[in-house]
């Protein structure tokens, strides 16, 4: 089976910027950075502007993540949700 994959201009720039910055922080921070990035109006931005915004957001979330325990932050949200029937692969909630 052949996988057909296409990246938009913005996705390609974001991922290349991430690699250029030697992305080494938590996955949650990258997802949050990309979430904010994806909400921009790219139709009015040049390629250079898209790169600049990606770089700013990646560095912004990297700085925010220093000194924050993301597991605790995530867990505070998870315990409030109705996930009794969710099937977890690696988490044993019975302990």
PDB file of C-alpha atoms in Angstrom:
ATOM      1  CA  UNK A   1       0.000   0.000   0.000  1.00  0.00           C
ATOM      2  CA  UNK A   2       1.384   3.359  -1.036  1.00  0.00           C
ATOM      3  CA  UNK A   3       0.871   6.243   1.367  1.00  0.00           C
ATOM      4  CA  UNK A   4       0.067   9.501  -0.364  1.00  0.00           C
ATOM      5  CA  UNK A   5       1.222  12.383   1.805  1.00  0.00           C
ATOM      6  CA  UNK A   6       1.177  16.081   1.097  1.00  0.00           C
ATOM      7  CA  UNK A   7       2.479  18.913   3.239  1.00  0.00           C
ATOM      8  CA  UNK A   8       1.282  22.443   2.805  1.00  0.00           C
ATOM      9  CA  UNK A   9       3.814  25.245   2.445  1.00  0.00           C
ATOM     10  CA  UNK A  10       3.168  26.223   6.058  1.00  0.00           C
ATOM     11  CA  UNK A  11       3.584  22.687   7.415  1.00  0.00           C
ATOM     12  CA  UNK A  12       6.843  22.205   5.516  1.00  0.00           C
ATOM     13  CA  UNK A  13       8.207  25.510   6.826  1.00  0.00           C
ATOM     14  CA  UNK A  14       7.128  24.731  10.412  1.00  0.00           C
ATOM     15  CA  UNK A  15       8.760  21.289  10.433  1.00  0.00           C
ATOM     16  CA  UNK A  16      11.949  22.535   8.782  1.00  0.00           C
ATOM     17  CA  UNK A  17      12.147  25.396  11.291  1.00  0.00           C
ATOM     18  CA  UNK A  18      11.622  22.911  14.125  1.00  0.00           C
ATOM     19  CA  UNK A  19      14.546  20.825  12.862  1.00  0.00           C
ATOM     20  CA  UNK A  20      16.697  23.911  12.289  1.00  0.00           C
ATOM     21  CA  UNK A  21      16.168  24.920  15.925  1.00  0.00           C
ATOM     22  CA  UNK A  22      17.220  21.424  17.093  1.00  0.00           C
ATOM     23  CA  UNK A  23      13.833  20.748  18.671  1.00  0.00           C
ATOM     24  CA  UNK A  24      14.560  19.110  22.032  1.00  0.00           C
ATOM     25  CA  UNK A  25      11.640  19.968  24.273  1.00  0.00           C
ATOM     26  CA  UNK A  26       8.407  18.239  25.216  1.00  0.00           C
ATOM     27  CA  UNK A  27       5.998  17.018  22.561  1.00  0.00           C
ATOM     28  CA  UNK A  28       3.130  18.853  24.264  1.00  0.00           C
ATOM     29  CA  UNK A  29       4.912  22.171  23.692  1.00  0.00           C
ATOM     30  CA  UNK A  30       5.433  21.421  20.022  1.00  0.00           C
ATOM     31  CA  UNK A  31       1.738  20.578  19.631  1.00  0.00           C
ATOM     32  CA  UNK A  32       0.719  23.803  21.378  1.00  0.00           C
ATOM     33  CA  UNK A  33       3.111  25.819  19.204  1.00  0.00           C
ATOM     34  CA  UNK A  34       1.743  24.193  16.052  1.00  0.00           C
ATOM     35  CA  UNK A  35      -1.827  24.751  17.205  1.00  0.00           C
ATOM     36  CA  UNK A  36      -1.193  28.502  17.526  1.00  0.00           C
ATOM     37  CA  UNK A  37       0.766  28.499  14.264  1.00  0.00           C
ATOM     38  CA  UNK A  38      -2.031  26.795  12.330  1.00  0.00           C
ATOM     39  CA  UNK A  39      -4.508  29.505  13.334  1.00  0.00           C
ATOM     40  CA  UNK A  40      -2.562  32.234  11.489  1.00  0.00           C
ATOM     41  CA  UNK A  41      -3.856  33.714   8.244  1.00  0.00           C
ATOM     42  CA  UNK A  42      -1.184  32.446   5.872  1.00  0.00           C
ATOM     43  CA  UNK A  43      -2.767  33.959   2.777  1.00  0.00           C
ATOM     44  CA  UNK A  44      -1.239  37.341   3.576  1.00  0.00           C
ATOM     45  CA  UNK A  45       2.176  36.063   4.727  1.00  0.00           C
ATOM     46  CA  UNK A  46       5.296  35.594   2.643  1.00  0.00           C
ATOM     47  CA  UNK A  47       7.388  32.430   3.045  1.00  0.00           C
ATOM     48  CA  UNK A  48       9.845  34.432   5.158  1.00  0.00           C
ATOM     49  CA  UNK A  49       7.017  35.687   7.380  1.00  0.00           C
ATOM     50  CA  UNK A  50       5.698  32.144   7.840  1.00  0.00           C
ATOM     51  CA  UNK A  51       9.205  31.026   8.856  1.00  0.00           C
ATOM     52  CA  UNK A  52       9.534  33.932  11.274  1.00  0.00           C
ATOM     53  CA  UNK A  53       6.188  33.153  12.940  1.00  0.00           C
ATOM     54  CA  UNK A  54       7.044  29.457  13.214  1.00  0.00           C
ATOM     55  CA  UNK A  55      10.412  30.248  14.784  1.00  0.00           C
ATOM     56  CA  UNK A  56       8.854  32.708  17.223  1.00  0.00           C
ATOM     57  CA  UNK A  57       6.168  30.258  18.382  1.00  0.00           C
ATOM     58  CA  UNK A  58       8.557  27.312  18.736  1.00  0.00           C
ATOM     59  CA  UNK A  59      10.970  29.396  20.815  1.00  0.00           C
ATOM     60  CA  UNK A  60       8.083  30.927  22.794  1.00  0.00           C
ATOM     61  CA  UNK A  61       6.693  27.542  23.855  1.00  0.00           C
ATOM     62  CA  UNK A  62      10.181  26.193  24.529  1.00  0.00           C
ATOM     63  CA  UNK A  63      10.734  29.081  26.980  1.00  0.00           C
ATOM     64  CA  UNK A  64       7.303  28.556  28.575  1.00  0.00           C
ATOM     65  CA  UNK A  65       8.075  24.898  29.184  1.00  0.00           C
ATOM     66  CA  UNK A  66      11.181  25.503  31.256  1.00  0.00           C
ATOM     67  CA  UNK A  67      10.412  24.801  34.874  1.00  0.00           C
ATOM     68  CA  UNK A  68       6.906  23.445  34.195  1.00  0.00           C
ATOM     69  CA  UNK A  69       6.009  19.838  34.928  1.00  0.00           C
ATOM     70  CA  UNK A  70       3.839  19.068  31.920  1.00  0.00           C
ATOM     71  CA  UNK A  71       2.768  15.698  33.339  1.00  0.00           C
ATOM     72  CA  UNK A  72       1.185  17.423  36.339  1.00  0.00           C
ATOM     73  CA  UNK A  73      -0.484  20.044  34.139  1.00  0.00           C
ATOM     74  CA  UNK A  74      -1.875  17.346  31.835  1.00  0.00           C
ATOM     75  CA  UNK A  75      -2.983  15.162  34.747  1.00  0.00           C
ATOM     76  CA  UNK A  76      -4.943  18.055  36.310  1.00  0.00           C
ATOM     77  CA  UNK A  77      -7.054  18.160  33.148  1.00  0.00           C
ATOM     78  CA  UNK A  78      -7.344  14.397  32.698  1.00  0.00           C
ATOM     79  CA  UNK A  79      -8.748  13.682  36.163  1.00  0.00           C
ATOM     80  CA  UNK A  80     -11.671  16.047  35.451  1.00  0.00           C
ATOM     81  CA  UNK A  81     -12.703  14.237  32.255  1.00  0.00           C
ATOM     82  CA  UNK A  82     -15.091  11.331  31.822  1.00  0.00           C
ATOM     83  CA  UNK A  83     -12.598   8.764  30.544  1.00  0.00           C
ATOM     84  CA  UNK A  84     -13.782   5.696  32.430  1.00  0.00           C
ATOM     85  CA  UNK A  85     -14.371   3.734  29.227  1.00  0.00           C
ATOM     86  CA  UNK A  86     -11.241   4.938  27.427  1.00  0.00           C
ATOM     87  CA  UNK A  87      -8.763   2.240  26.446  1.00  0.00           C
ATOM     88  CA  UNK A  88      -5.270   3.293  27.519  1.00  0.00           C
ATOM     89  CA  UNK A  89      -2.290   1.495  26.065  1.00  0.00           C
ATOM     90  CA  UNK A  90       0.326   2.413  28.676  1.00  0.00           C
ATOM     91  CA  UNK A  91      -1.521   3.880  31.625  1.00  0.00           C
ATOM     92  CA  UNK A  92      -2.920   1.703  34.413  1.00  0.00           C
ATOM     93  CA  UNK A  93      -5.614   3.820  36.065  1.00  0.00           C
ATOM     94  CA  UNK A  94      -6.504   1.079  38.575  1.00  0.00           C
ATOM     95  CA  UNK A  95      -3.379   1.648  40.636  1.00  0.00           C
TER      96      UNK A  95
END
